[in-house]
mmCIF file of C-alpha atoms in Angstrom:
data_model
loop_
_atom_site.group_PDB
_atom_site.id
_atom_site.type_symbol
_atom_site.label_atom_id
_atom_site.label_comp_id
_atom_site.label_asym_id
_atom_site.label_seq_id
_atom_site.Cartn_x
_atom_site.Cartn_y
_atom_site.Cartn_z
ATOM 1 C CA UNK A 1 12.364 -25.562 -4.655
ATOM 2 C CA UNK A 2 10.307 -28.455 -6.232
ATOM 3 C CA UNK A 3 9.467 -31.291 -3.935
ATOM 4 C CA UNK A 4 10.992 -34.857 -4.755
ATOM 5 C CA UNK A 5 8.466 -37.459 -5.426
ATOM 6 C CA UNK A 6 8.325 -41.039 -6.071
ATOM 7 C CA UNK A 7 5.817 -40.992 -8.783
ATOM 8 C CA UNK A 8 5.539 -38.933 -11.938
ATOM 9 C CA UNK A 9 1.888 -38.192 -11.378
ATOM 10 C CA UNK A 10 2.624 -36.749 -7.927
ATOM 11 C CA UNK A 11 5.362 -34.715 -9.288
ATOM 12 C CA UNK A 12 3.210 -33.057 -11.992
ATOM 13 C CA UNK A 13 0.721 -32.165 -9.194
ATOM 14 C CA UNK A 14 3.382 -30.806 -6.993
ATOM 15 C CA UNK A 15 5.069 -28.758 -9.809
ATOM 16 C CA UNK A 16 1.700 -27.324 -10.902
ATOM 17 C CA UNK A 17 0.768 -26.267 -7.221
ATOM 18 C CA UNK A 18 4.351 -24.580 -7.030
ATOM 19 C CA UNK A 19 3.409 -22.529 -10.180
ATOM 20 C CA UNK A 20 0.350 -21.383 -8.650
ATOM 21 C CA UNK A 21 2.242 -20.729 -5.248
ATOM 22 C CA UNK A 22 4.757 -18.511 -7.039
ATOM 23 C CA UNK A 23 2.065 -15.781 -7.118
ATOM 24 C CA UNK A 24 1.562 -13.767 -4.025
ATOM 25 C CA UNK A 25 0.533 -10.309 -2.982
ATOM 26 C CA UNK A 26 3.926 -8.984 -3.947
ATOM 27 C CA UNK A 27 3.970 -10.955 -7.132
ATOM 28 C CA UNK A 28 0.823 -10.630 -8.880
ATOM 29 C CA UNK A 29 2.128 -10.585 -12.415
ATOM 30 C CA UNK A 30 4.994 -12.956 -13.317
ATOM 31 C CA UNK A 31 6.753 -14.018 -16.629
ATOM 32 C CA UNK A 32 7.452 -17.711 -17.183
ATOM 33 C CA UNK A 33 11.242 -17.085 -16.312
ATOM 34 C CA UNK A 34 10.186 -15.531 -13.084
ATOM 35 C CA UNK A 35 7.918 -18.379 -12.205
ATOM 36 C CA UNK A 36 10.826 -20.781 -13.157
ATOM 37 C CA UNK A 37 13.247 -18.923 -10.815
ATOM 38 C CA UNK A 38 10.630 -18.794 -7.804
ATOM 39 C CA UNK A 39 9.745 -22.436 -8.177
ATOM 40 C CA UNK A 40 12.998 -24.102 -9.227
ATOM 41 C CA UNK A 41 11.267 -25.730 -12.147
ATOM 42 C CA UNK A 42 12.977 -25.694 -15.624
ATOM 43 C CA UNK A 43 11.782 -22.962 -17.953
ATOM 44 C CA UNK A 44 10.401 -25.365 -20.515
ATOM 45 C CA UNK A 45 8.408 -27.380 -17.862
ATOM 46 C CA UNK A 46 7.150 -24.243 -16.353
ATOM 47 C CA UNK A 47 5.859 -22.957 -19.764
ATOM 48 C CA UNK A 48 4.045 -26.196 -20.490
ATOM 49 C CA UNK A 49 2.385 -26.007 -17.061
ATOM 50 C CA UNK A 50 1.430 -22.366 -17.395
ATOM 51 C CA UNK A 51 -0.013 -23.133 -20.858
ATOM 52 C CA UNK A 52 -2.165 -25.803 -19.232
ATOM 53 C CA UNK A 53 -3.400 -23.652 -16.377
ATOM 54 C CA UNK A 54 -3.928 -20.693 -19.021
ATOM 55 C CA UNK A 55 -6.309 -23.000 -21.177
ATOM 56 C CA UNK A 56 -8.125 -24.050 -17.982
ATOM 57 C CA UNK A 57 -8.645 -20.582 -16.668
ATOM 58 C CA UNK A 58 -6.489 -20.803 -13.618
ATOM 59 C CA UNK A 59 -4.086 -18.198 -15.117
ATOM 60 C CA UNK A 60 -4.670 -15.200 -17.502
ATOM 61 C CA UNK A 61 -2.322 -13.508 -19.748
ATOM 62 C CA UNK A 62 -1.394 -10.037 -18.837
ATOM 63 C CA UNK A 63 0.818 -7.467 -20.647
ATOM 64 C CA UNK A 64 4.554 -7.906 -21.400
ATOM 65 C CA UNK A 65 4.455 -11.801 -21.478
ATOM 66 C CA UNK A 66 3.246 -11.891 -17.782
ATOM 67 C CA UNK A 67 0.603 -14.017 -16.258
ATOM 68 C CA UNK A 68 -1.888 -13.417 -13.320
ATOM 69 C CA UNK A 69 -4.261 -15.789 -11.352
ATOM 70 C CA UNK A 70 -7.364 -16.356 -13.272
ATOM 71 C CA UNK A 71 -10.932 -15.821 -12.339
ATOM 72 C CA UNK A 72 -11.749 -19.418 -12.450
ATOM 73 C CA UNK A 73 -9.300 -20.286 -9.748
ATOM 74 C CA UNK A 74 -10.770 -17.257 -7.664
ATOM 75 C CA UNK A 75 -14.229 -18.610 -8.259
ATOM 76 C CA UNK A 76 -13.217 -22.027 -6.767
ATOM 77 C CA UNK A 77 -11.427 -20.325 -3.917
ATOM 78 C CA UNK A 78 -14.513 -18.438 -3.045
ATOM 79 C CA UNK A 79 -16.367 -21.967 -2.461
ATOM 80 C CA UNK A 80 -14.190 -22.678 0.653
ATOM 81 C CA UNK A 81 -16.519 -22.748 3.630
ATOM 82 C CA UNK A 82 -14.142 -20.779 5.868
ATOM 83 C CA UNK A 83 -14.204 -17.807 3.357
ATOM 84 C CA UNK A 84 -17.731 -17.908 2.159
ATOM 85 C CA UNK A 85 -19.565 -18.345 5.432
ATOM 86 C CA UNK A 86 -17.320 -16.049 7.440
ATOM 87 C CA UNK A 87 -17.418 -13.431 4.898
ATOM 88 C CA UNK A 88 -21.207 -13.629 4.687
ATOM 89 C CA UNK A 89 -21.531 -13.068 8.359
ATOM 90 C CA UNK A 90 -18.994 -10.370 8.592
ATOM 91 C CA UNK A 91 -19.176 -8.089 5.465
ATOM 92 C CA UNK A 92 -22.342 -6.088 6.244
ATOM 93 C CA UNK A 93 -20.949 -5.264 9.806
ATOM 94 C CA UNK A 94 -17.339 -4.384 8.089
ATOM 95 C CA UNK A 95 -18.990 -1.916 5.856
ATOM 96 C CA UNK A 96 -20.987 -0.307 8.669
ATOM 97 C CA UNK A 97 -17.844 -0.198 10.852
ATOM 98 C CA UNK A 98 -15.904 1.432 8.104
ATOM 99 C CA UNK A 99 -18.617 4.015 7.754
ATOM 100 C CA UNK A 100 -18.770 4.836 11.567
ATOM 101 C CA UNK A 101 -14.857 5.056 11.825
ATOM 102 C CA UNK A 102 -13.512 5.912 8.371
ATOM 103 C CA UNK A 103 -10.952 3.202 8.864
ATOM 104 C CA UNK A 104 -9.972 0.191 7.046
ATOM 105 C CA UNK A 105 -11.552 -2.941 8.193
ATOM 106 C CA UNK A 106 -10.147 -6.431 8.164
ATOM 107 C CA UNK A 107 -11.444 -10.127 8.787
ATOM 108 C CA UNK A 108 -8.608 -12.443 9.451
ATOM 109 C CA UNK A 109 -7.832 -15.920 10.736
ATOM 110 C CA UNK A 110 -4.657 -17.903 11.883
ATOM 111 C CA UNK A 111 -3.060 -20.325 9.384
ATOM 112 C CA UNK A 112 -0.034 -21.955 11.356
ATOM 113 C CA UNK A 113 2.268 -19.302 12.424
ATOM 114 C CA UNK A 114 0.858 -16.473 10.200
ATOM 115 C CA UNK A 115 -2.325 -14.582 9.875
ATOM 116 C CA UNK A 116 -4.327 -14.262 6.782
ATOM 117 C CA UNK A 117 -6.723 -11.652 5.635
ATOM 118 C CA UNK A 118 -9.772 -13.271 4.575
ATOM 119 C CA UNK A 119 -11.626 -10.030 3.806
ATOM 120 C CA UNK A 120 -10.926 -6.214 3.745
ATOM 121 C CA UNK A 121 -12.864 -3.025 3.248
ATOM 122 C CA UNK A 122 -10.799 0.254 2.643
ATOM 123 C CA UNK A 123 -11.165 3.171 4.771
ATOM 124 C CA UNK A 124 -12.938 6.116 3.466
ATOM 125 C CA UNK A 125 -9.938 8.541 3.775
ATOM 126 C CA UNK A 126 -7.477 6.608 1.770
ATOM 127 C CA UNK A 127 -7.037 3.242 -0.095
ATOM 128 C CA UNK A 128 -6.113 0.163 2.064
ATOM 129 C CA UNK A 129 -2.310 -0.519 2.382
ATOM 130 C CA UNK A 130 -1.199 -3.764 0.690
ATOM 131 C CA UNK A 131 0.025 -5.194 4.057
ATOM 132 C CA UNK A 132 -3.662 -5.556 5.044
ATOM 133 C CA UNK A 133 -5.236 -6.468 1.714
ATOM 134 C CA UNK A 134 -7.486 -9.636 1.098
ATOM 135 C CA UNK A 135 -5.347 -12.737 0.771
ATOM 136 C CA UNK A 136 -2.414 -11.007 2.428
ATOM 137 C CA UNK A 137 -0.411 -13.015 5.063
ATOM 138 C CA UNK A 138 0.978 -11.040 7.991
ATOM 139 C CA UNK A 139 3.084 -11.616 11.084
ATOM 140 C CA UNK A 140 1.115 -12.617 14.245
ATOM 141 C CA UNK A 141 3.391 -10.773 16.768
ATOM 142 C CA UNK A 142 3.501 -7.175 15.079
ATOM 143 C CA UNK A 143 -0.080 -6.722 14.589
ATOM 144 C CA UNK A 144 -3.333 -6.429 16.699
ATOM 145 C CA UNK A 145 -5.203 -9.068 14.689
ATOM 146 C CA UNK A 146 -2.335 -11.425 15.079
ATOM 147 C CA UNK A 147 -2.208 -10.970 18.958
ATOM 148 C CA UNK A 148 -5.940 -11.711 18.988
ATOM 149 C CA UNK A 149 -5.445 -14.812 17.057
ATOM 150 C CA UNK A 150 -2.574 -15.826 19.285
ATOM 151 C CA UNK A 151 -4.848 -15.849 22.188
ATOM 152 C CA UNK A 152 -5.919 -19.407 21.241
ATOM 153 C CA UNK A 153 -2.539 -20.688 20.137
ATOM 154 C CA UNK A 154 -1.362 -24.017 21.594
ATOM 155 C CA UNK A 155 2.066 -24.663 23.225
ATOM 156 C CA UNK A 156 3.666 -25.911 20.140
ATOM 157 C CA UNK A 157 2.735 -22.589 18.302
ATOM 158 C CA UNK A 158 4.473 -20.600 20.983
ATOM 159 C CA UNK A 159 7.478 -22.757 20.929
ATOM 160 C CA UNK A 160 7.882 -22.260 17.219
ATOM 161 C CA UNK A 161 7.379 -18.579 17.724
ATOM 162 C CA UNK A 162 10.153 -18.639 20.359
ATOM 163 C CA UNK A 163 12.669 -20.656 18.633
ATOM 164 C CA UNK A 164 12.160 -18.994 15.075
ATOM 165 C CA UNK A 165 12.475 -15.420 16.732
ATOM 166 C CA UNK A 166 10.403 -12.346 16.032
ATOM 167 C CA UNK A 167 11.287 -10.176 12.997
ATOM 168 C CA UNK A 168 11.606 -6.384 13.491
ATOM 169 C CA UNK A 169 9.513 -4.338 11.132
ATOM 170 C CA UNK A 170 9.801 -1.072 12.787
ATOM 171 C CA UNK A 171 11.377 0.524 15.894
ATOM 172 C CA UNK A 172 8.358 -0.169 17.779
ATOM 173 C CA UNK A 173 7.960 -3.985 16.977
ATOM 174 C CA UNK A 174 7.920 -6.193 20.141
ATOM 175 C CA UNK A 175 10.424 -8.865 19.467
ATOM 176 C CA UNK A 176 10.713 -10.419 22.912
ATOM 177 C CA UNK A 177 8.492 -13.546 23.231
ATOM 178 C CA UNK A 178 7.924 -13.206 26.905
ATOM 179 C CA UNK A 179 6.668 -9.363 26.239
ATOM 180 C CA UNK A 180 4.526 -10.654 23.404
ATOM 181 C CA UNK A 181 2.856 -13.115 25.777
ATOM 182 C CA UNK A 182 2.111 -10.463 28.101
ATOM 183 C CA UNK A 183 0.413 -8.519 25.317
ATOM 184 C CA UNK A 184 -1.600 -11.494 24.205
ATOM 185 C CA UNK A 185 -2.658 -12.101 27.838
ATOM 186 C CA UNK A 186 -3.823 -8.444 28.194
ATOM 187 C CA UNK A 187 -5.684 -8.785 24.921
ATOM 188 C CA UNK A 188 -7.591 -11.758 25.925
ATOM 189 C CA UNK A 189 -8.368 -10.049 29.290
ATOM 190 C CA UNK A 190 -9.659 -6.796 28.014
ATOM 191 C CA UNK A 191 -11.224 -8.256 24.708
ATOM 192 C CA UNK A 192 -9.071 -6.389 22.152
ATOM 193 C CA UNK A 193 -5.579 -5.893 21.101
ATOM 194 C CA UNK A 194 -3.691 -2.676 19.997
ATOM 195 C CA UNK A 195 -0.574 -2.399 17.832
ATOM 196 C CA UNK A 196 0.683 1.089 17.364
ATOM 197 C CA UNK A 197 3.358 1.316 14.480
ATOM 198 C CA UNK A 198 4.568 -2.152 14.857
ATOM 199 C CA UNK A 199 4.325 -3.288 11.304
ATOM 200 C CA UNK A 200 4.241 0.070 9.568
ATOM 201 C CA UNK A 201 5.289 3.389 11.076
ATOM 202 C CA UNK A 202 2.488 5.722 11.834
ATOM 203 C CA UNK A 203 -0.301 3.126 11.540
ATOM 204 C CA UNK A 204 -2.255 2.022 14.539
ATOM 205 C CA UNK A 205 -4.286 -1.167 14.519
ATOM 206 C CA UNK A 206 -7.086 -2.295 16.966
ATOM 207 C CA UNK A 207 -8.558 -5.780 16.819
ATOM 208 C CA UNK A 208 -11.067 -7.972 18.460
ATOM 209 C CA UNK A 209 -11.961 -11.816 18.548
ATOM 210 C CA UNK A 210 -15.046 -13.066 16.594
ATOM 211 C CA UNK A 211 -16.496 -16.240 18.241
ATOM 212 C CA UNK A 212 -18.624 -19.065 17.042
ATOM 213 C CA UNK A 213 -21.769 -20.408 18.666
ATOM 214 C CA UNK A 214 -19.815 -22.323 21.238
ATOM 215 C CA UNK A 215 -17.970 -19.041 22.321
ATOM 216 C CA UNK A 216 -14.659 -20.249 20.689
ATOM 217 C CA UNK A 217 -12.664 -17.501 18.961
ATOM 218 C CA UNK A 218 -12.319 -18.436 15.269
ATOM 219 C CA UNK A 219 -10.999 -15.190 13.956
ATOM 220 C CA UNK A 220 -10.402 -11.522 14.386
ATOM 221 C CA UNK A 221 -11.966 -8.217 13.137
ATOM 222 C CA UNK A 222 -9.539 -5.277 13.032
ATOM 223 C CA UNK A 223 -9.348 -1.757 12.277
ATOM 224 C CA UNK A 224 -6.375 0.024 10.546
ATOM 225 C CA UNK A 225 -5.805 3.799 10.827
ATOM 226 C CA UNK A 226 -3.303 6.538 10.932
ATOM 227 C CA UNK A 227 -1.707 6.771 14.383
ATOM 228 C CA UNK A 228 -3.263 9.263 16.713
ATOM 229 C CA UNK A 229 -2.393 8.154 20.272
ATOM 230 C CA UNK A 230 -4.586 6.791 23.057
ATOM 231 C CA UNK A 231 -7.474 8.988 22.415
ATOM 232 C CA UNK A 232 -7.784 7.622 18.917
ATOM 233 C CA UNK A 233 -7.641 4.089 19.951
ATOM 234 C CA UNK A 234 -10.467 4.746 22.531
ATOM 235 C CA UNK A 235 -12.469 6.218 19.704
ATOM 236 C CA UNK A 236 -12.271 3.045 17.572
ATOM 237 C CA UNK A 237 -12.519 0.400 20.388
ATOM 238 C CA UNK A 238 -16.242 0.995 21.048
ATOM 239 C CA UNK A 239 -17.524 0.404 17.444
ATOM 240 C CA UNK A 240 -15.003 -2.387 16.955
ATOM 241 C CA UNK A 241 -16.222 -4.390 19.803
ATOM 242 C CA UNK A 242 -19.821 -3.835 19.007
ATOM 243 C CA UNK A 243 -19.131 -5.157 15.338
ATOM 244 C CA UNK A 244 -17.219 -8.110 16.859
ATOM 245 C CA UNK A 245 -20.360 -9.053 18.864
ATOM 246 C CA UNK A 246 -22.531 -8.615 15.703
ATOM 247 C CA UNK A 247 -20.351 -10.744 13.640
ATOM 248 C CA UNK A 248 -20.193 -13.248 16.051
ATOM 249 C CA UNK A 249 -24.059 -13.557 16.294
ATOM 250 C CA UNK A 250 -24.441 -13.534 12.645
ATOM 251 C CA UNK A 251 -21.736 -16.409 12.233
ATOM 252 C CA UNK A 252 -23.648 -18.581 14.878
ATOM 253 C CA UNK A 253 -27.128 -18.010 13.857
ATOM 254 C CA UNK A 254 -27.219 -19.618 10.308
ATOM 255 C CA UNK A 255 -25.036 -22.382 11.356
ATOM 256 C CA UNK A 256 -27.353 -23.358 14.189
ATOM 257 C CA UNK A 257 -30.601 -23.058 11.870
ATOM 258 C CA UNK A 258 -29.017 -24.989 9.098
ATOM 259 C CA UNK A 259 -27.621 -27.692 11.216
ATOM 260 C CA UNK A 260 -23.949 -27.235 9.922
ATOM 261 C CA UNK A 261 -22.587 -25.484 13.065
ATOM 262 C CA UNK A 262 -19.923 -27.952 14.079
ATOM 263 C CA UNK A 263 -18.725 -28.741 10.550
ATOM 264 C CA UNK A 264 -18.235 -25.004 9.762
ATOM 265 C CA UNK A 265 -16.340 -24.079 12.940
ATOM 266 C CA UNK A 266 -14.286 -27.206 13.098
ATOM 267 C CA UNK A 267 -13.066 -26.185 9.611
ATOM 268 C CA UNK A 268 -12.075 -22.894 10.890
ATOM 269 C CA UNK A 269 -10.176 -24.461 13.775
ATOM 270 C CA UNK A 270 -8.480 -27.221 12.024
ATOM 271 C CA UNK A 271 -6.303 -24.814 10.035
ATOM 272 C CA UNK A 272 -4.760 -23.284 13.127
#
């Protein structure tokens, strides 16, 4: 899985990034042997890289000879403009939305052919499921946030989706690209999307777009709740749409006053 390189220096960087990339939401604690298997890097080399990352603070030692992502790496990640500015604009409204609906609230963006959760607030009734936790990547076609994010996708993205095929997650997952396009068009027209039990059985999602100061959709805010039919969706939609408008206003206001509007929103758009 390591990437061939013509220069030793680049090889070291690539291998180091591969070690960090071995961690994900399903593998938050790994041994050196597991890192080696997941990256294709020899165990001895993986151990040397892990030791360097450990001394710098990018990794931390856990129990049973396992390692986790370190706080120093997390602190650096928080400096990313897309995360920090978006989160600052959204979190107060997300907390208020959670209080109103007692449902988990997500803030997400599209990165290539996947969605990624930038921030989440667990629902009052029960903890947030891992499928929608912070940092988790999710399929665009089987989620409400994903369909909102697909509303701005270009032709190349749709072609990749069509040729790659749409994975089935439950019996309700939409796997026909034409049907997905219709759902995305409907979401764009009505201002929100719904996915009922398509990623996980018995879970309903409702999502709405977040816009920048130019009116361009740069992300999605969504609610995740136990399924409850059409009436349940109607109950969630009003507060969700209000929150989306408020987040959009908060996102646009500081960018205008501080003269950094275009650089921030261009950064958001460049990753899609």
